[in-house]
Coordinates of C-alpha atoms in Angstrom, one line a residue:
M1 CA -16.7 -19.2 -14.2
E2 CA -13.0 -18.3 -12.6
S3 CA -12.8 -15.4 -15.4
Q4 CA -16.2 -14.2 -14.8
R5 CA -15.7 -13.9 -10.9
N6 CA -12.1 -12.7 -11.7
I7 CA -14.1 -9.4 -14.0
L8 CA -16.1 -9.0 -10.9
L9 CA -13.4 -9.0 -8.5
I10 CA -11.3 -6.4 -10.7
G11 CA -14.6 -4.2 -10.7
L12 CA -15.5 -4.4 -7.1
L13 CA -11.8 -3.5 -6.4
F14 CA -11.5 -0.3 -9.0
V15 CA -14.9 0.6 -7.9
S16 CA -13.8 0.5 -4.1
F17 CA -10.6 2.6 -4.7
L18 CA -12.3 5.5 -6.3
L19 CA -14.5 5.5 -3.3
W20 CA -11.7 5.3 -1.0
Q21 CA -9.6 8.1 -2.9
Q22 CA -13.1 10.4 -2.7
W23 CA -13.5 9.6 0.8
Q24 CA -9.9 10.9 1.8
V25 CA -10.7 13.8 -0.2
D26 CA -14.3 14.6 1.5
N27 CA -14.2 13.1 5.0
A28 CA -10.5 11.5 6.1
P29 CA -9.0 13.3 9.1
Q30 CA -6.6 15.8 8.1
P31 CA -3.1 15.6 9.2
V32 CA -2.1 17.5 12.1
A33 CA 1.0 19.8 11.2
H34 CA 4.1 19.6 13.6
T35 CA 6.3 22.9 13.8
H36 CA 9.5 22.3 13.1
T37 CA 11.4 22.1 16.1
S38 CA 15.4 22.3 15.2
V39 CA 16.9 25.8 16.0
A40 CA 17.3 27.8 13.1
P41 CA 21.0 29.1 12.2
S42 CA 21.6 32.7 12.3
T43 CA 21.6 32.9 8.8
V44 CA 17.6 32.5 8.8
A45 CA 16.1 35.6 10.2
D46 CA 12.9 34.2 12.4
A47 CA 12.3 37.3 14.6
H48 CA 11.0 39.3 11.5
S49 CA 8.6 36.1 10.4
S50 CA 5.6 39.0 11.4
D51 CA 6.8 41.3 8.6
V52 CA 5.6 39.5 5.9
P53 CA 2.1 40.9 4.7
S54 CA -0.1 38.4 5.9
A55 CA -3.3 36.8 4.2
D56 CA -5.1 39.4 6.3
S57 CA -3.9 42.6 4.6
A58 CA -6.5 44.0 2.4
L59 CA -6.6 43.2 -1.2
P60 CA -4.5 46.0 -3.5
E61 CA -6.6 48.4 -5.3
V62 CA -5.2 48.0 -8.7
T63 CA -7.1 45.4 -10.7
T64 CA -5.7 43.6 -13.7
N65 CA -7.4 45.6 -15.7
S66 CA -5.4 49.0 -14.6
K67 CA -3.5 50.9 -16.7
E68 CA -1.2 51.3 -13.9
L69 CA -0.1 47.6 -14.5
I70 CA 3.5 46.7 -16.6
T71 CA 2.5 43.9 -18.9
V72 CA 5.0 41.3 -19.9
T73 CA 4.6 39.2 -22.9
T74 CA 6.9 35.9 -24.1
D75 CA 6.2 33.2 -26.3
L76 CA 4.5 31.2 -23.7
L77 CA 3.8 33.9 -21.1
E78 CA 1.8 36.8 -20.6
I79 CA 2.2 38.2 -16.9
K80 CA 1.1 41.6 -15.4
I81 CA 3.1 43.1 -12.6
D82 CA 1.4 45.6 -10.0
P83 CA 4.0 48.5 -9.4
M84 CA 2.8 48.4 -5.9
G85 CA 5.5 45.6 -4.3
G86 CA 6.0 44.6 -7.7
D87 CA 3.8 41.5 -7.4
I88 CA 2.8 39.3 -10.2
V89 CA -1.1 39.4 -10.4
Y90 CA -2.1 37.9 -13.6
S91 CA -0.8 35.2 -15.9
A92 CA -2.1 33.8 -19.1
L93 CA -0.5 30.5 -20.5
L94 CA -0.5 31.1 -24.3
A95 CA 0.1 27.8 -25.4
H96 CA -2.9 26.6 -23.5
K97 CA -6.6 27.3 -24.2
L98 CA -9.0 27.7 -22.0
E99 CA -11.3 25.6 -23.8
E100 CA -10.9 23.1 -26.5
N101 CA -10.2 24.9 -29.9
G102 CA -10.9 28.2 -28.5
D103 CA -8.9 31.5 -28.6
D104 CA -8.9 32.5 -25.0
P105 CA -5.8 31.4 -23.3
F106 CA -5.7 30.0 -20.1
I107 CA -5.6 32.0 -16.9
L108 CA -3.8 30.8 -13.9
L109 CA -3.1 33.9 -11.6
E110 CA -6.1 36.6 -11.4
Q111 CA -7.9 39.0 -9.2
T112 CA -11.9 38.6 -10.0
N113 CA -15.1 38.6 -8.4
D114 CA -14.8 34.7 -8.1
I115 CA -11.0 34.0 -7.1
Y116 CA -8.1 35.8 -5.8
Y117 CA -4.6 34.0 -7.0
V118 CA -1.3 36.2 -7.0
A119 CA 2.4 35.6 -6.3
Q120 CA 3.6 38.0 -3.9
S121 CA 7.2 38.9 -3.6
G122 CA 9.6 41.1 -1.3
L123 CA 12.0 42.2 1.4
I124 CA 11.2 42.3 4.8
G125 CA 13.5 42.5 8.0
R126 CA 14.8 45.4 10.3
D127 CA 15.3 47.6 6.6
G128 CA 12.8 45.7 4.4
I129 CA 10.8 48.0 2.2
D130 CA 7.9 45.5 1.9
S131 CA 7.2 44.6 5.6
S132 CA 3.8 44.9 7.4
R133 CA 5.3 47.5 9.2
S134 CA 6.5 49.7 6.3
G135 CA 3.9 48.8 3.7
R136 CA 4.8 47.8 0.1
A137 CA 7.2 49.8 -2.1
H138 CA 5.9 51.5 -5.1
F139 CA 8.3 50.8 -8.2
D140 CA 9.1 52.5 -11.0
S141 CA 9.5 51.4 -14.4
T142 CA 10.9 52.7 -17.9
S143 CA 7.9 51.2 -19.7
R144 CA 4.4 49.6 -19.0
E145 CA 4.7 46.9 -22.0
Y146 CA 7.8 44.7 -22.3
T147 CA 7.6 41.8 -25.2
L148 CA 10.4 39.6 -26.2
A149 CA 11.3 39.9 -29.5
A150 CA 11.9 37.3 -32.1
D151 CA 15.5 37.5 -32.0
Q152 CA 15.6 37.2 -28.1
D153 CA 16.1 34.3 -25.9
T154 CA 15.7 36.1 -22.7
L155 CA 13.6 39.3 -21.6
N156 CA 14.8 41.6 -18.6
V157 CA 11.9 43.9 -16.8
P158 CA 13.7 46.1 -14.1
L159 CA 11.6 47.9 -11.6
T160 CA 13.4 50.7 -9.2
Y161 CA 12.9 51.9 -5.6
V162 CA 14.7 54.6 -3.9
A163 CA 14.4 54.8 -0.5
A164 CA 14.2 58.1 1.9
N165 CA 17.9 57.2 3.3
G166 CA 19.3 56.9 -0.4
V167 CA 19.3 53.1 -1.0
T168 CA 18.5 52.0 -4.5
Y169 CA 16.4 48.4 -4.8
T170 CA 16.2 47.1 -8.6
K171 CA 13.8 44.2 -8.4
M172 CA 14.7 42.3 -11.8
F173 CA 11.9 39.7 -13.5
T174 CA 13.9 37.7 -16.0
L175 CA 11.8 35.7 -18.6
Y176 CA 12.9 32.8 -21.0
R177 CA 11.8 31.7 -24.3
G178 CA 10.2 28.3 -24.0
K179 CA 10.0 28.6 -20.2
Y180 CA 7.0 29.3 -17.9
N181 CA 9.9 30.1 -14.8
V182 CA 10.3 33.7 -13.7
N183 CA 13.6 35.0 -11.9
V184 CA 13.1 37.4 -9.6
D185 CA 16.3 39.2 -8.3
Y186 CA 16.6 41.9 -5.5
N187 CA 19.8 44.1 -5.9
I188 CA 20.3 46.5 -3.2
N189 CA 22.9 49.2 -3.6
N190 CA 23.9 50.5 -0.1
T191 CA 24.8 53.9 -0.8
S192 CA 24.0 54.6 2.9
S193 CA 26.5 55.4 5.8
E194 CA 24.6 52.3 7.7
Q195 CA 24.5 48.7 7.5
L196 CA 21.2 46.9 6.0
Q197 CA 19.6 43.9 7.1
V198 CA 17.0 42.5 4.8
Q199 CA 15.5 39.1 3.9
M200 CA 13.7 37.9 1.1
Y201 CA 10.3 36.5 0.7
G202 CA 8.0 35.1 -1.8
Q203 CA 4.2 33.8 -1.2
I204 CA 1.3 33.0 -3.2
K205 CA -1.9 34.2 -2.1
H206 CA -5.2 32.0 -3.0
S207 CA -9.2 32.0 -2.5
I208 CA -9.7 29.3 -0.2
K209 CA -12.2 27.3 -2.5
K210 CA -13.7 23.7 -2.1
S211 CA -12.3 21.1 -4.0
E212 CA -13.9 20.2 -7.5
S213 CA -13.2 16.7 -7.6
S214 CA -15.5 13.8 -8.1
M215 CA -15.3 10.0 -7.7
M216 CA -14.2 9.5 -11.6
M217 CA -11.9 12.7 -11.4
P218 CA -10.3 13.0 -8.0
T219 CA -8.3 16.3 -8.6
Y220 CA -6.8 18.1 -5.7
R221 CA -6.8 21.8 -5.3
G222 CA -4.6 23.5 -2.4
A223 CA -1.1 23.6 -1.0
A224 CA 2.2 21.4 -1.4
F225 CA 5.3 21.7 -0.1
S226 CA 8.9 20.5 0.1
T227 CA 11.7 20.4 2.5
A228 CA 15.1 18.7 2.6
D229 CA 13.2 16.2 4.9
T230 CA 10.0 15.8 2.9
R231 CA 10.3 15.9 -0.8
Y232 CA 6.6 16.5 -1.5
E233 CA 3.6 17.0 0.9
K234 CA 0.1 18.2 0.1
Y235 CA -1.1 20.8 2.4
S236 CA -4.7 21.5 1.9
F237 CA -6.9 24.4 2.8
D238 CA -8.4 22.5 5.6
D239 CA -4.5 21.9 7.6
M240 CA -3.8 25.4 6.8
V241 CA -7.0 26.5 8.4
D242 CA -6.0 24.2 11.0
T243 CA -2.2 25.0 11.4
N244 CA 0.1 27.2 10.0
L245 CA 3.3 25.8 8.6
D246 CA 6.7 26.9 9.9
K247 CA 9.3 24.7 8.9
S248 CA 13.2 25.2 8.8
T249 CA 14.7 23.3 5.5
L250 CA 17.9 24.0 3.2
G251 CA 16.0 25.0 -0.3
G252 CA 12.9 23.5 -0.6
W253 CA 9.7 25.1 -2.2
A254 CA 5.9 26.1 -1.9
A255 CA 3.5 25.8 -4.4
M256 CA -0.4 26.2 -5.2
L257 CA -1.8 23.0 -7.3
Q258 CA -4.9 22.6 -9.3
H259 CA -5.6 20.0 -11.8
Y260 CA -2.7 20.0 -14.7
F261 CA -1.4 23.5 -13.5
V262 CA 1.0 24.9 -10.7
S263 CA 2.7 27.9 -9.3
A264 CA 5.5 27.8 -7.3
W265 CA 8.0 29.7 -5.1
V266 CA 11.6 27.8 -5.4
P267 CA 14.2 29.9 -3.5
P268 CA 18.0 28.9 -3.8
E269 CA 18.5 25.4 -2.8
N270 CA 22.0 26.1 -0.9
D271 CA 19.8 28.8 1.3
K272 CA 18.1 28.2 4.7
N273 CA 14.6 28.9 4.3
I274 CA 11.8 28.6 6.1
I275 CA 8.4 27.2 4.4
F276 CA 5.3 29.2 6.1
S277 CA 1.7 29.6 5.4
S278 CA -1.2 31.4 7.0
V279 CA -5.3 32.1 6.5
S280 CA -7.0 34.8 6.9
A281 CA -10.7 35.1 8.6
G282 CA -11.7 36.8 5.0
G283 CA -11.0 33.5 3.3
L284 CA -7.5 34.0 1.7
A285 CA -4.8 31.6 2.1
N286 CA -0.9 32.1 1.6
I287 CA 2.0 29.5 1.3
G288 CA 5.3 30.8 0.7
F289 CA 9.1 30.8 2.1
R290 CA 11.3 33.6 4.2
G291 CA 15.0 33.3 2.9
A292 CA 18.4 34.0 4.4
L293 CA 19.1 37.2 6.4
Y294 CA 21.7 39.2 5.0
D295 CA 23.8 42.2 6.4
I296 CA 24.5 44.7 3.5
A297 CA 27.8 46.5 4.5
P298 CA 27.6 50.6 3.5
G299 CA 28.8 51.2 -0.1
S300 CA 28.2 47.4 -1.1
E301 CA 25.9 45.5 -3.0
Q302 CA 23.8 42.6 -2.4
T303 CA 21.9 40.5 -4.9
L304 CA 18.8 37.8 -3.3
N305 CA 17.0 36.0 -5.8
A306 CA 14.3 33.2 -6.3
Q307 CA 12.5 31.4 -9.0
F308 CA 8.8 31.8 -9.6
Y309 CA 6.9 28.9 -11.9
V310 CA 3.4 29.3 -13.5
G311 CA 2.4 26.8 -15.8
P312 CA 1.3 23.6 -16.8
K313 CA 2.5 20.3 -15.0
D314 CA 5.1 19.8 -17.1
Q315 CA 7.7 17.2 -15.6
E316 CA 10.7 18.0 -17.9
S317 CA 10.4 21.7 -16.9
L318 CA 9.6 21.5 -13.3
S319 CA 12.7 19.0 -12.7
E320 CA 15.0 21.4 -14.3
I321 CA 14.0 24.2 -11.4
S322 CA 13.9 21.7 -8.7
D323 CA 14.8 18.0 -8.3
S324 CA 11.6 17.7 -6.4
L325 CA 9.2 20.1 -8.0
N326 CA 8.3 17.4 -10.5
L327 CA 6.7 15.4 -7.7
V328 CA 3.7 17.8 -8.1
V329 CA 2.7 15.3 -10.6
D330 CA 1.0 13.1 -8.3
Y331 CA 0.5 9.6 -9.5
G332 CA -0.6 8.3 -5.6
F333 CA 1.0 5.2 -4.1
L334 CA 1.9 3.5 -7.3
W335 CA 3.9 6.6 -8.7
W336 CA 6.9 3.9 -9.0
L337 CA 4.8 2.1 -11.8
A338 CA 3.1 5.1 -13.1
V339 CA 6.4 6.8 -13.9
P340 CA 7.6 3.9 -16.4
I341 CA 4.1 4.0 -17.9
Y342 CA 4.0 7.7 -18.7
K343 CA 7.8 7.5 -19.9
L344 CA 6.7 4.9 -22.4
L345 CA 3.5 6.5 -23.4
M346 CA 5.8 9.6 -24.3
F347 CA 7.7 7.1 -25.9
F348 CA 5.3 5.8 -27.9
Q349 CA 3.6 9.4 -28.5
S350 CA 6.9 10.7 -30.0
L351 CA 6.7 7.8 -32.6
V352 CA 2.9 8.3 -33.6
T353 CA 2.3 11.9 -32.5
N354 CA -1.4 10.6 -31.5
W355 CA -2.1 10.3 -28.0
G356 CA -4.9 7.5 -28.8
I357 CA -2.7 5.6 -31.0
A358 CA -0.1 5.7 -27.9
I359 CA -2.5 4.3 -25.5
I360 CA -3.5 1.4 -27.6
L361 CA 0.5 0.9 -28.2
I362 CA 0.6 0.7 -24.5
T363 CA -2.2 -1.6 -24.0
L364 CA -1.0 -3.9 -26.7
T365 CA 2.5 -3.8 -25.1
V366 CA 0.8 -5.1 -21.4
R367 CA -1.2 -7.7 -22.4
G368 CA 1.6 -8.6 -24.7
A369 CA 3.4 -8.5 -21.8
L370 CA 1.0 -10.7 -19.9
Y371 CA 0.2 -13.1 -22.5
P372 CA 2.2 -16.3 -20.7
L373 CA 0.2 -15.4 -17.5
T374 CA -2.9 -15.0 -19.6
K375 CA -2.4 -18.3 -21.1
A376 CA -1.7 -20.2 -17.8
Q377 CA -5.1 -18.5 -16.4
Y378 CA -7.3 -19.9 -19.2
T379 CA -5.3 -23.2 -19.1
S380 CA -5.8 -23.1 -15.4
M381 CA -9.5 -22.6 -16.1
A382 CA -10.2 -25.1 -18.7
K383 CA -8.4 -28.0 -16.3
M384 CA -10.9 -26.5 -13.5
R385 CA -13.9 -26.8 -15.9
N386 CA -12.7 -30.5 -16.8
L387 CA -12.6 -31.3 -12.9
Q388 CA -16.2 -30.4 -12.3
P389 CA -18.1 -33.6 -13.2
K390 CA -15.2 -35.4 -10.7
L391 CA -15.7 -32.3 -7.8
A392 CA -20.0 -32.9 -8.3
E393 CA -19.3 -36.7 -7.6
M394 CA -16.8 -36.0 -4.8
K395 CA -19.5 -33.4 -3.0
E396 CA -22.3 -35.9 -3.7
R397 CA -20.2 -38.7 -2.0
L398 CA -18.8 -37.0 1.0
G399 CA -21.9 -34.8 1.7
D400 CA -21.0 -32.0 3.8
D401 CA -17.9 -33.2 5.6
R402 CA -15.8 -30.1 4.8
Q403 CA -12.6 -31.6 6.0
K404 CA -12.6 -34.5 3.8
M405 CA -14.2 -32.5 1.0
G406 CA -11.0 -30.2 1.0
Q407 CA -8.5 -32.7 1.7
A408 CA -9.9 -34.6 -1.2
M409 CA -9.9 -31.8 -3.5
M410 CA -6.1 -30.7 -2.8
E411 CA -5.3 -34.1 -3.7
L412 CA -7.3 -34.1 -6.9
Y413 CA -5.8 -30.5 -7.7
K414 CA -2.1 -32.2 -7.0
K415 CA -2.8 -35.2 -9.2
E416 CA -4.3 -33.3 -12.2
K417 CA -1.7 -30.8 -11.8
V418 CA -4.2 -27.9 -11.4
N419 CA -3.7 -24.5 -9.7
P420 CA -7.0 -23.1 -8.3
M421 CA -5.6 -20.0 -7.9
G422 CA -4.1 -19.8 -11.3
G423 CA -6.8 -17.6 -12.9
C424 CA -6.2 -14.9 -10.2
L425 CA -2.7 -13.9 -11.0
P426 CA -3.0 -12.0 -14.1
I427 CA -6.2 -9.7 -12.9
L428 CA -4.0 -9.1 -9.6
L429 CA -1.1 -7.9 -11.8
Q430 CA -3.5 -5.9 -14.3
M431 CA -5.2 -4.0 -11.4
P432 CA -2.4 -1.6 -10.1
I433 CA -1.3 -1.2 -14.1
F434 CA -4.4 -0.1 -14.5
I435 CA -5.0 2.2 -11.7
A436 CA -1.4 3.4 -12.3
L437 CA -2.3 4.2 -15.9
Y438 CA -5.7 5.9 -14.7
W439 CA -3.4 8.2 -12.7
V440 CA -1.1 9.0 -15.6
L441 CA -3.9 9.9 -17.7
L442 CA -5.7 11.9 -15.2
E443 CA -2.6 14.0 -14.0
S444 CA -0.6 14.0 -17.2
V445 CA -1.0 17.7 -18.9
E446 CA -0.1 16.6 -22.3
L447 CA -3.4 14.8 -22.4
R448 CA -5.2 17.8 -21.7
H449 CA -7.1 18.7 -25.4
A450 CA -5.1 16.2 -27.2
P451 CA -7.3 14.4 -29.8
F452 CA -7.6 11.0 -31.0
M453 CA -9.9 10.6 -34.0
L454 CA -13.5 11.2 -35.3
W455 CA -15.5 12.6 -32.2
I456 CA -12.7 12.0 -29.8
T457 CA -11.1 15.4 -29.4
D458 CA -10.0 15.4 -26.0
L459 CA -8.8 12.0 -24.5
S460 CA -8.8 13.6 -21.1
V461 CA -12.7 14.3 -20.6
Q462 CA -15.5 11.7 -21.0
D463 CA -16.8 10.5 -24.6
P464 CA -19.2 13.3 -25.3
Y465 CA -21.6 10.7 -27.1
Y466 CA -20.6 7.7 -24.8
V467 CA -19.9 5.5 -27.9
M468 CA -16.8 3.9 -26.4
P469 CA -18.1 2.9 -23.1
I470 CA -21.4 1.1 -24.9
L471 CA -18.5 -0.7 -27.2
M472 CA -16.8 -1.4 -23.9
G473 CA -19.7 -3.0 -22.5
I474 CA -20.6 -5.1 -25.2
S475 CA -17.1 -6.0 -25.7
M476 CA -17.4 -7.4 -21.9
F477 CA -20.9 -8.9 -23.1
V478 CA -18.8 -10.9 -25.8
M479 CA -16.2 -11.9 -23.2
Q480 CA -18.9 -13.2 -21.1
K481 CA -20.8 -15.3 -23.7
M482 CA -17.2 -16.5 -24.9
Q483 CA -17.0 -18.3 -20.9
P484 CA -20.4 -19.7 -19.8
M485 CA -21.3 -20.1 -16.2
A486 CA -21.0 -23.5 -14.5
P487 CA -24.0 -25.3 -13.7
T488 CA -23.3 -25.5 -10.0
M489 CA -22.4 -21.7 -9.7
D490 CA -24.8 -19.6 -7.2
P491 CA -28.0 -18.2 -9.0
M492 CA -27.2 -14.8 -7.6
Q493 CA -23.6 -14.7 -8.8
V494 CA -25.1 -15.8 -12.3
K495 CA -27.1 -12.4 -12.0
M496 CA -24.3 -10.1 -11.0
M497 CA -22.0 -11.6 -13.8
Q498 CA -25.1 -10.8 -16.1
W499 CA -25.1 -7.6 -15.0
M500 CA -21.7 -6.7 -14.9
P501 CA -21.3 -5.4 -18.6
V502 CA -24.3 -2.9 -18.1
I503 CA -22.7 -2.2 -14.5
F504 CA -19.3 -1.4 -15.8
T505 CA -20.9 0.6 -18.8
V506 CA -22.6 3.1 -16.7
F507 CA -19.4 3.5 -14.5
F508 CA -17.3 4.0 -17.4
L509 CA -19.7 7.0 -19.1
W510 CA -17.7 9.7 -16.8
F511 CA -14.1 8.1 -17.3
P512 CA -11.6 9.9 -19.4
A513 CA -11.9 8.9 -23.1
G514 CA -8.0 7.4 -23.1
L515 CA -9.1 5.4 -20.1
V516 CA -12.1 3.9 -21.5
L517 CA -9.9 3.1 -24.8
Y518 CA -7.4 1.5 -22.9
W519 CA -9.8 -1.0 -21.3
L520 CA -11.6 -1.2 -24.9
V521 CA -8.6 -2.2 -26.8
G522 CA -7.6 -4.4 -23.9
N523 CA -10.9 -6.4 -24.2
L524 CA -10.7 -6.5 -27.8
V525 CA -7.0 -8.1 -27.1
A526 CA -8.4 -10.6 -24.7
I527 CA -11.3 -11.8 -26.9
T528 CA -8.5 -12.6 -29.5
Q529 CA -6.4 -14.1 -27.2
Q530 CA -9.3 -15.9 -25.7
K531 CA -10.1 -17.4 -29.4
I532 CA -6.2 -18.7 -30.1
I533 CA -5.9 -20.2 -26.4
Y534 CA -9.1 -22.0 -26.6
A535 CA -7.9 -23.4 -29.9
G536 CA -4.5 -24.5 -28.7
L537 CA -6.5 -26.0 -25.5
E538 CA -9.2 -27.9 -27.8
K539 CA -6.1 -29.6 -29.8
K540 CA -4.9 -30.9 -26.4
G541 CA -8.1 -31.9 -25.6
L542 CA -9.3 -29.4 -23.0
K543 CA -12.7 -27.7 -23.7

């Protein structure tokens, strides 16, 4: 009886958690953004913040199919650079396919009728060449095609611009074998007789899109940023519409997120930067940074730089760029539990090279660790069942006197050494583990298109034939039959218990196959454990 109530409890808790998550996405009041009030050092130029080409700027005339674009290809990336401003207007992730078993790569940055998503960078300030006042610089390149050769680990793509005063600006893109980050350097050779004052900026422009999440897949699409005070904070499109960001910080980063993938500008961690955002009336959102203001004396050179990441939410790669950028893999409030689960999952995967088997091993590990508590749970349930006749006699003798009934029950529990709450602890421990694993399976890009066996070719999406959810429902039904309802149980509660396997099966039809696998294997382990524990209890005279 207690076990059935626990199953009902965990089901209601988890469904309530999912409903709360979706309500947060759709209806929760958005946090009010507060402008940073500290005075920025002189090395940060706030006076020229309006110089950054805003989201209101007209869309570039150059499209991703234009012959004028510069195409750069490495082992992992294909990007296209617009010579007007040197913006990255297209990125294809060659190691990640758009569809399972497909040939087309996943495209992150692009300009189409449906979405506008580009990474822009430039120089602003008094002598900037990319400001809203001066317009964008048009760079020259010696080639329209750059490819990382088999014997190369680094690929440099130099773009040059010579201003009217003779100053030479070289914008260097550096890409690396096995990496998704692009290093962007501005080298300014001041051959003029005047001192120059410039400031680098980088921003990501994105069409404002509605969230595509659902109750079972509450994924996030929008912006995020990091400052010295706040290591990671989401800043949704609604937040951006309400209030423009303007935060002074040492280091920091600005990013656009979607399920499994991220693009981010990461300025130098020792520079004072401004993290900003803006929104256009036409439905474009910007988030980015303005870097430190540099004075460049006549006859001298200065290099300004930042890193741009465009790729999957790979925690190891993200951590190499910034110690907080890996937080874009958002495990929610149970991150402290999800991180070790993720590491354990990765460890098992390194041993068996099959994500489904790794999930099974995680399940066995969790169930094995909780076995002492599970045994205590079933022992407590058996003792409670054996006390039912005494409790029924007590209720008949004491009638409706709740105070005396409560005192008598506590004395009986103490005498028989029974903890009436003993059956709840394993469930309460399993619930956060289940939610943490849910977020690990939902957020880990490693599981995207990861096969298991037979018809399960992608553990990150639902079972296409609903076989595992049905098997999971059958396993719940078997567990239910192994624990008969008490005669004194409320009839309405009995009906709810009888329908629980059906209700769970319906919910799990849309869950990621990896999560259903975890639950199914967990049920099978629980059935086995019950058999073993019950056999031991019967030897002790406890039915």
